[in-house]
C-alpha cells in the first residue's frame, strides 16, 4: 500500500500569478492569431482584438512584476538556477526519464520540494523564458503599442520590421510552449495531479 505525503510547494502569490499568467497567455495567443490572420481566424472585430490584446499585455506585464517581486523579495529566486556541481548528471538523468523512463513506468528522478521545485531541464527552460524571452516580448510589445513614441528605440533595434518580426516569432514560440507545458503538466501520478496542486498549493508524493 502506498503512503501519500502532501508537500506545500506553491505559495498563494505564485498560484495567483500562474493562473492570471495562463489566462493572459491564452488571450494573447488567441487575439494575436486574429490580428495576424484576420482573414482566416476571426472571433472579434480587428479593433476589439487589438484593444483586448493590448490590455491583456499590460495585465501579463503587471503579473510578471508580481512574480519577480515575490521571488526577489523572498530570496527564493535561487530555485530557478541549477547547482553546477551535479548539473550535468541530473540533466542527463532527467532527459533520459522524459525520453524513455516515463514510458517504462520508471520513477521520476526529481522529487519536487519547496527548496528544489524544478528539475534541471525545467530550470534551464524557465531561466530562458522568465529572464530573457518574456522581458523581450514585453518590451517589443510596448514599442509596437506606441510606435511614434518609441521611434528612437525602434531605430536602435533595427526598425519596426525587425521588432515586429521578433514579436511575432516569440508569439509563435509561446503558442507552442503553452501546448508543451499543458502536456508536461499531465505527467504527474495522475493526469490532473499537477493542475490540482496549482490550486491547492500541495503536491502529493507517493511512497
XYZ file of C-alpha atoms in Angstrom:
207
model
C 0.000 0.000 0.000
C 1.418 3.393 -0.982
C 1.744 6.225 1.522
C 0.804 9.712 0.373
C 2.668 12.761 1.625
C 1.413 16.267 0.870
C 4.116 18.911 0.436
C 3.313 22.636 0.267
C 5.227 23.700 -2.831
C 3.235 26.503 -4.472
C 2.659 29.586 -2.248
C -0.521 31.621 -2.777
C 1.151 34.559 -4.640
C 2.655 32.120 -7.147
C -0.647 30.325 -7.679
C -2.366 33.666 -8.339
C 0.438 34.672 -10.719
C 0.303 31.320 -12.522
C -3.405 31.327 -13.305
C -3.538 35.008 -14.286
C -0.497 34.402 -16.481
C -2.017 31.272 -18.032
C -5.311 33.023 -18.830
C -3.445 36.060 -20.128
C -1.218 33.997 -22.418
C -4.219 32.188 -23.881
C -5.957 35.500 -24.618
C -2.767 36.981 -26.084
C -2.260 33.973 -28.350
C -5.905 33.953 -29.497
C -6.013 37.694 -30.180
C -2.538 37.532 -31.717
C -3.740 34.944 -34.215
C -6.722 37.131 -35.088
C -4.540 40.232 -35.541
C -2.093 38.384 -37.813
C -4.566 36.138 -39.642
C -7.849 38.055 -39.504
C -8.953 36.628 -42.856
C -8.994 33.037 -41.536
C -9.339 33.425 -37.769
C -11.916 35.917 -36.542
C -13.983 35.953 -33.362
C -13.859 39.721 -32.669
C -13.613 42.803 -34.793
C -9.991 43.630 -35.573
C -10.190 46.788 -33.472
C -11.592 44.889 -30.468
C -8.944 42.174 -30.862
C -6.168 44.795 -30.798
C -7.652 46.557 -27.744
C -8.076 43.253 -25.879
C -4.549 42.189 -26.863
C -3.074 45.446 -25.554
C -4.930 45.459 -22.238
C -4.150 41.794 -21.657
C -0.499 42.522 -22.403
C -0.449 45.130 -19.636
C -2.114 42.659 -17.260
C 0.510 39.999 -18.028
C 3.267 42.578 -17.579
C 1.923 43.554 -14.142
C 1.589 39.872 -13.284
C 5.222 39.319 -14.299
C 6.274 42.065 -11.883
C 4.278 40.282 -9.144
C 6.197 37.081 -9.874
C 9.566 38.847 -9.976
C 8.859 40.893 -6.842
C 7.805 37.811 -4.887
C 10.866 35.740 -5.778
C 13.334 38.604 -5.315
C 11.687 39.754 -2.087
C 11.705 36.288 -0.533
C 15.130 35.302 -1.868
C 13.575 32.216 -3.467
C 14.727 33.248 -6.927
C 17.601 30.760 -6.499
C 15.262 27.823 -7.171
C 15.446 28.760 -10.858
C 19.212 28.336 -11.049
C 20.772 24.845 -11.162
C 23.601 23.796 -8.862
C 26.660 23.383 -11.026
C 28.239 20.521 -9.053
C 25.592 17.986 -10.104
C 24.035 19.826 -13.040
C 25.233 17.537 -15.863
C 24.369 14.122 -14.332
C 20.960 15.347 -13.159
C 20.225 16.840 -16.579
C 21.132 13.556 -18.288
C 19.004 11.569 -15.831
C 16.015 13.844 -16.337
C 16.358 13.805 -20.129
C 16.563 10.004 -20.045
C 13.411 9.879 -17.913
C 11.439 12.074 -20.315
C 12.840 10.223 -23.336
C 12.150 6.641 -22.268
C 11.884 6.107 -18.498
C 8.474 7.756 -18.312
C 7.066 5.306 -20.853
C 8.561 2.340 -18.972
C 6.885 3.322 -15.721
C 10.133 4.370 -14.041
C 10.128 6.817 -11.143
C 10.877 10.455 -11.872
C 14.462 11.130 -10.685
C 13.385 14.562 -9.457
C 11.144 14.879 -6.405
C 9.630 18.317 -6.013
C 10.180 20.158 -2.716
C 9.773 23.855 -1.793
C 13.572 24.314 -1.962
C 14.055 22.130 -5.054
C 10.956 22.865 -7.078
C 12.261 22.402 -10.626
C 14.272 19.643 -12.265
C 17.390 20.716 -14.246
C 15.575 20.777 -17.600
C 12.823 22.937 -16.149
C 15.399 25.280 -14.622
C 17.123 25.764 -17.966
C 13.818 26.354 -19.720
C 12.469 28.792 -17.130
C 15.687 30.792 -16.897
C 15.481 31.390 -20.638
C 11.755 32.090 -20.525
C 11.377 34.247 -17.433
C 14.619 36.200 -17.547
C 15.019 36.665 -21.291
C 12.155 35.748 -23.631
C 9.269 37.161 -21.573
C 11.036 40.525 -20.981
C 11.929 40.714 -24.705
C 8.295 40.064 -25.624
C 7.082 42.651 -23.116
C 9.414 45.388 -24.372
C 8.818 44.615 -28.049
C 5.076 44.764 -27.368
C 5.436 48.127 -25.609
C 7.433 49.550 -28.524
C 4.819 48.359 -31.030
C 1.961 49.652 -28.868
C 3.035 53.266 -29.455
C 5.314 53.300 -32.472
C 5.638 57.087 -32.748
C 6.566 57.475 -29.103
C 9.249 54.793 -29.315
C 10.716 55.608 -32.733
C 14.180 56.198 -31.259
C 14.249 52.798 -29.547
C 12.880 51.070 -32.642
C 15.622 52.686 -34.713
C 18.311 51.417 -32.345
C 16.880 47.905 -32.637
C 16.854 47.885 -36.435
C 13.479 49.425 -37.146
C 9.837 48.479 -36.731
C 10.048 45.493 -39.101
C 12.791 43.878 -37.025
C 10.955 44.413 -33.733
C 7.632 43.301 -35.216
C 9.221 40.133 -36.638
C 10.805 39.356 -33.269
C 7.479 39.887 -31.502
C 5.670 37.575 -33.942
C 8.337 34.851 -33.753
C 8.137 34.892 -29.960
C 4.350 34.836 -30.223
C 4.546 31.557 -32.173
C 7.078 30.217 -29.672
C 4.800 30.944 -26.728
C 1.841 29.381 -28.538
C 3.829 26.143 -28.880
C 5.087 26.473 -25.300
C 1.512 26.536 -23.985
C 0.796 23.197 -25.674
C 4.022 21.591 -24.425
C 3.519 22.988 -20.924
C -0.018 21.599 -20.785
C 1.216 18.163 -21.880
C 4.034 18.077 -19.335
C 1.601 19.134 -16.614
C -0.324 15.898 -17.213
C 2.691 13.734 -16.301
C 2.058 13.589 -12.564
C 0.903 10.486 -10.722
C -2.493 11.255 -12.281
C -3.147 13.435 -15.346
C -4.636 16.206 -13.182
C -2.389 15.993 -10.110
C -0.220 18.979 -11.039
C -3.264 21.035 -12.037
C -4.834 20.337 -8.654
C -1.590 21.315 -6.916
C -1.627 24.719 -8.630
C -4.998 25.374 -6.991
C -4.286 23.944 -3.532
C -0.547 24.574 -3.282
C 0.129 20.973 -2.258
C 1.959 18.385 -4.365
C 1.330 14.747 -3.456
C 4.295 12.406 -3.105
C 3.522 8.696 -3.187
C 5.896 6.282 -1.482
